[in-house]
Each structure stands twice: as structure tokens, then as C-alpha cells.
Amino acid sequence: MKVTQIPYCKEVLVMVTSCNACGNKSNEVKSGTGIAPKVEGILTTLKSPLTTIIIPYSSGDSEKLNSDQNQRTSFLNDISAILAGDKFVTIALDDPASNCYLQNICAPEPDPQ
């Protein structure tokens, strides 16, 4: 078992076991930290390389699909407005095990924004 630091992440435990008798080998990676205390904050800017959203079966000949077309069109218009920056949204990240992180892509330099 070895504790390893991963940049921009937390400690992880790398466990490797091997049985000389039967030849069975096992590799396992686990989080090396506990559950973080509750942290709240405000996310002011969200940028993503997401530029295309494809929703399968967005058009078709089914009566049910045609009856929901207005809702789908409204939803896709809202997503387009969010991606264009015309509509603001609040995103809540729920990660009680603290396995996610927000990365500063300018690191180690200060973020100009």
C-alpha cells in the first residue's frame, strides 16, 4: 500500500496484492482522505468546451414525440442561451466524498478573471 499525491487532487492509496501460490494479482486505487466538511461558496463563472448538445430522437414521427416538441424546443433554446452567455444559471455541485475539484486552468499563474 502506498499513499500518492496527485496534482490538483488529494491523496490516493494505491494497493497492489499478489498471491505467490495461485498467481492472483489485484490492483486497487482508493481515496486517501475522509469526507470533507460542508463547504459552500458562489460559482461566478462556468466555462466549458461543451458546444454541441445532441439529444437523440429530438424529432420523429411518433405522436408522443410530436406532442412534446414545444417542450424540447424550449429546453434546447434555454441550453443555447446558457452556452451563449445570454442566460445565467446556478449549478449546485453535491460531492460529499470530495472526489471532484474545480481546476484553475491558469495555475500556477493567477487567474486574470
Short mmCIF file of the C-alpha atoms (twelve columns), coordinates in Angstrom:
data_MODEL
# 
_entry.id   MODEL 
# 
loop_
_atom_site.group_PDB 
_atom_site.id 
_atom_site.type_symbol 
_atom_site.label_atom_id 
_atom_site.label_alt_id 
_atom_site.label_comp_id 
_atom_site.label_asym_id 
_atom_site.label_seq_id 
_atom_site.Cartn_x 
_atom_site.Cartn_y 
_atom_site.Cartn_z 
_atom_site.pdbx_PDB_model_num 
ATOM 1   C CA . MET A 1   0.000   0.000   0.000   1 
ATOM 2   C CA . LYS A 2   1.372   3.395   -0.980  1 
ATOM 3   C CA . VAL A 3   -0.003  6.899   -0.403  1 
ATOM 4   C CA . THR A 4   0.428   9.032   -3.515  1 
ATOM 5   C CA . GLN A 5   -0.239  12.719  -4.162  1 
ATOM 6   C CA . ILE A 6   -1.923  13.598  -7.472  1 
ATOM 7   C CA . PRO A 7   -1.524  17.234  -8.626  1 
ATOM 8   C CA . TYR A 8   -4.694  19.314  -8.174  1 
ATOM 9   C CA . CYS A 9   -6.268  16.388  -6.373  1 
ATOM 10  C CA . LYS A 10  -5.977  14.751  -2.986  1 
ATOM 11  C CA . GLU A 11  -4.111  11.770  -1.651  1 
ATOM 12  C CA . VAL A 12  -4.883  8.355   -3.069  1 
ATOM 13  C CA . LEU A 13  -3.978  4.909   -1.787  1 
ATOM 14  C CA . VAL A 14  -2.534  2.518   -4.340  1 
ATOM 15  C CA . MET A 15  -2.871  -1.085  -3.185  1 
ATOM 16  C CA . VAL A 16  -1.289  -3.974  -5.047  1 
ATOM 17  C CA . THR A 17  -1.595  -7.555  -3.845  1 
ATOM 18  C CA . SER A 18  -0.229  -10.697 -5.373  1 
ATOM 19  C CA . CYS A 19  -0.523  -14.336 -4.318  1 
ATOM 20  C CA . ASN A 20  2.581   -16.430 -4.960  1 
ATOM 21  C CA . ALA A 21  0.614   -19.662 -4.515  1 
ATOM 22  C CA . CYS A 22  -2.122  -19.127 -7.113  1 
ATOM 23  C CA . GLY A 23  -0.734  -16.187 -9.108  1 
ATOM 24  C CA . ASN A 24  -3.763  -13.978 -8.442  1 
ATOM 25  C CA . LYS A 25  -2.971  -10.254 -8.689  1 
ATOM 26  C CA . SER A 26  -5.131  -7.344  -7.630  1 
ATOM 27  C CA . ASN A 27  -4.691  -3.584  -8.080  1 
ATOM 28  C CA . GLU A 28  -6.864  -1.045  -6.323  1 
ATOM 29  C CA . VAL A 29  -6.898  2.750   -6.040  1 
ATOM 30  C CA . LYS A 30  -8.891  4.410   -3.254  1 
ATOM 31  C CA . SER A 31  -9.301  7.896   -1.891  1 
ATOM 32  C CA . GLY A 32  -6.866  8.563   0.911   1 
ATOM 33  C CA . THR A 33  -8.915  11.307  2.531   1 
ATOM 34  C CA . GLY A 34  -12.096 11.347  4.537   1 
ATOM 35  C CA . ILE A 35  -15.339 13.103  3.808   1 
ATOM 36  C CA . ALA A 36  -14.758 16.841  3.724   1 
ATOM 37  C CA . PRO A 37  -16.701 19.231  5.951   1 
ATOM 38  C CA . LYS A 38  -19.578 21.054  4.293   1 
ATOM 39  C CA . VAL A 39  -18.269 23.858  2.103   1 
ATOM 40  C CA . GLU A 40  -20.456 26.476  0.490   1 
ATOM 41  C CA . GLY A 41  -19.492 29.119  -1.992  1 
ATOM 42  C CA . ILE A 42  -20.570 31.005  -5.058  1 
ATOM 43  C CA . LEU A 43  -19.526 29.905  -8.523  1 
ATOM 44  C CA . THR A 44  -19.361 33.082  -10.562 1 
ATOM 45  C CA . THR A 45  -18.182 31.842  -13.937 1 
ATOM 46  C CA . LEU A 46  -18.571 28.493  -15.620 1 
ATOM 47  C CA . LYS A 47  -16.700 27.797  -18.831 1 
ATOM 48  C CA . SER A 48  -16.839 24.567  -20.745 1 
ATOM 49  C CA . PRO A 49  -15.660 23.217  -24.070 1 
ATOM 50  C CA . LEU A 50  -19.234 21.975  -24.439 1 
ATOM 51  C CA . THR A 51  -20.516 23.496  -27.635 1 
ATOM 52  C CA . THR A 52  -22.789 20.823  -29.024 1 
ATOM 53  C CA . ILE A 53  -25.571 19.030  -27.238 1 
ATOM 54  C CA . ILE A 54  -27.093 16.126  -29.084 1 
ATOM 55  C CA . ILE A 55  -30.363 14.730  -27.811 1 
ATOM 56  C CA . PRO A 56  -31.277 11.541  -29.624 1 
ATOM 57  C CA . TYR A 57  -34.765 11.243  -31.028 1 
ATOM 58  C CA . SER A 58  -35.347 15.005  -30.959 1 
ATOM 59  C CA . SER A 59  -37.547 14.588  -33.986 1 
ATOM 60  C CA . GLY A 60  -39.611 11.693  -35.210 1 
ATOM 61  C CA . ASP A 61  -42.978 10.535  -36.406 1 
ATOM 62  C CA . SER A 62  -44.347 9.333   -33.092 1 
ATOM 63  C CA . GLU A 63  -47.440 11.148  -31.812 1 
ATOM 64  C CA . LYS A 64  -45.866 11.385  -28.330 1 
ATOM 65  C CA . LEU A 65  -42.704 12.932  -29.748 1 
ATOM 66  C CA . ASN A 66  -44.690 15.461  -31.742 1 
ATOM 67  C CA . SER A 67  -46.797 16.433  -28.725 1 
ATOM 68  C CA . ASP A 68  -43.644 17.151  -26.683 1 
ATOM 69  C CA . GLN A 69  -41.932 19.130  -29.450 1 
ATOM 70  C CA . ASN A 70  -42.680 22.520  -27.837 1 
ATOM 71  C CA . GLN A 71  -41.091 21.434  -24.551 1 
ATOM 72  C CA . ARG A 72  -37.999 20.087  -26.328 1 
ATOM 73  C CA . THR A 73  -37.650 23.218  -28.427 1 
ATOM 74  C CA . SER A 74  -37.953 25.404  -25.331 1 
ATOM 75  C CA . PHE A 75  -35.362 23.284  -23.497 1 
ATOM 76  C CA . LEU A 76  -32.892 23.436  -26.398 1 
ATOM 77  C CA . ASN A 77  -33.395 27.209  -26.699 1 
ATOM 78  C CA . ASP A 78  -32.635 27.577  -22.976 1 
ATOM 79  C CA . ILE A 79  -29.456 25.481  -23.313 1 
ATOM 80  C CA . SER A 80  -28.362 27.551  -26.322 1 
ATOM 81  C CA . ALA A 81  -28.932 30.774  -24.359 1 
ATOM 82  C CA . ILE A 82  -26.870 29.430  -21.443 1 
ATOM 83  C CA . LEU A 83  -23.996 28.423  -23.741 1 
ATOM 84  C CA . ALA A 84  -24.097 31.831  -25.442 1 
ATOM 85  C CA . GLY A 85  -23.961 33.594  -22.060 1 
ATOM 86  C CA . ASP A 86  -27.357 35.233  -22.531 1 
ATOM 87  C CA . LYS A 87  -28.947 33.343  -19.642 1 
ATOM 88  C CA . PHE A 88  -27.414 32.782  -16.222 1 
ATOM 89  C CA . VAL A 89  -27.872 29.629  -14.180 1 
ATOM 90  C CA . THR A 90  -26.887 28.371  -10.755 1 
ATOM 91  C CA . ILE A 91  -25.176 25.000  -10.611 1 
ATOM 92  C CA . ALA A 92  -25.057 23.080  -7.325  1 
ATOM 93  C CA . LEU A 93  -22.205 20.587  -7.007  1 
ATOM 94  C CA . ASP A 94  -23.014 17.851  -4.494  1 
ATOM 95  C CA . ASP A 95  -19.886 15.831  -3.697  1 
ATOM 96  C CA . PRO A 96  -19.873 14.571  -0.092  1 
ATOM 97  C CA . ALA A 97  -16.778 12.412  -0.690  1 
ATOM 98  C CA . SER A 98  -14.790 15.370  -2.123  1 
ATOM 99  C CA . ASN A 99  -13.699 13.451  -5.194  1 
ATOM 100 C CA . CYS A 100 -14.371 16.390  -7.542  1 
ATOM 101 C CA . TYR A 101 -12.473 19.616  -7.856  1 
ATOM 102 C CA . LEU A 102 -12.589 22.839  -9.833  1 
ATOM 103 C CA . GLN A 103 -9.318  23.462  -11.610 1 
ATOM 104 C CA . ASN A 104 -7.734  26.825  -12.309 1 
ATOM 105 C CA . ILE A 105 -6.545  26.407  -15.891 1 
ATOM 106 C CA . CYS A 106 -4.131  29.314  -15.417 1 
ATOM 107 C CA . ALA A 107 -2.298  27.643  -12.499 1 
ATOM 108 C CA . PRO A 108 0.281   28.332  -11.187 1 
ATOM 109 C CA . GLU A 109 -0.225  31.854  -12.584 1 
ATOM 110 C CA . PRO A 110 -3.025  33.946  -11.040 1 
ATOM 111 C CA . ASP A 111 -6.374  33.824  -12.805 1 
ATOM 112 C CA . PRO A 112 -6.821  37.099  -14.747 1 
ATOM 113 C CA . GLN A 113 -10.576 37.000  -14.196 1 
# 
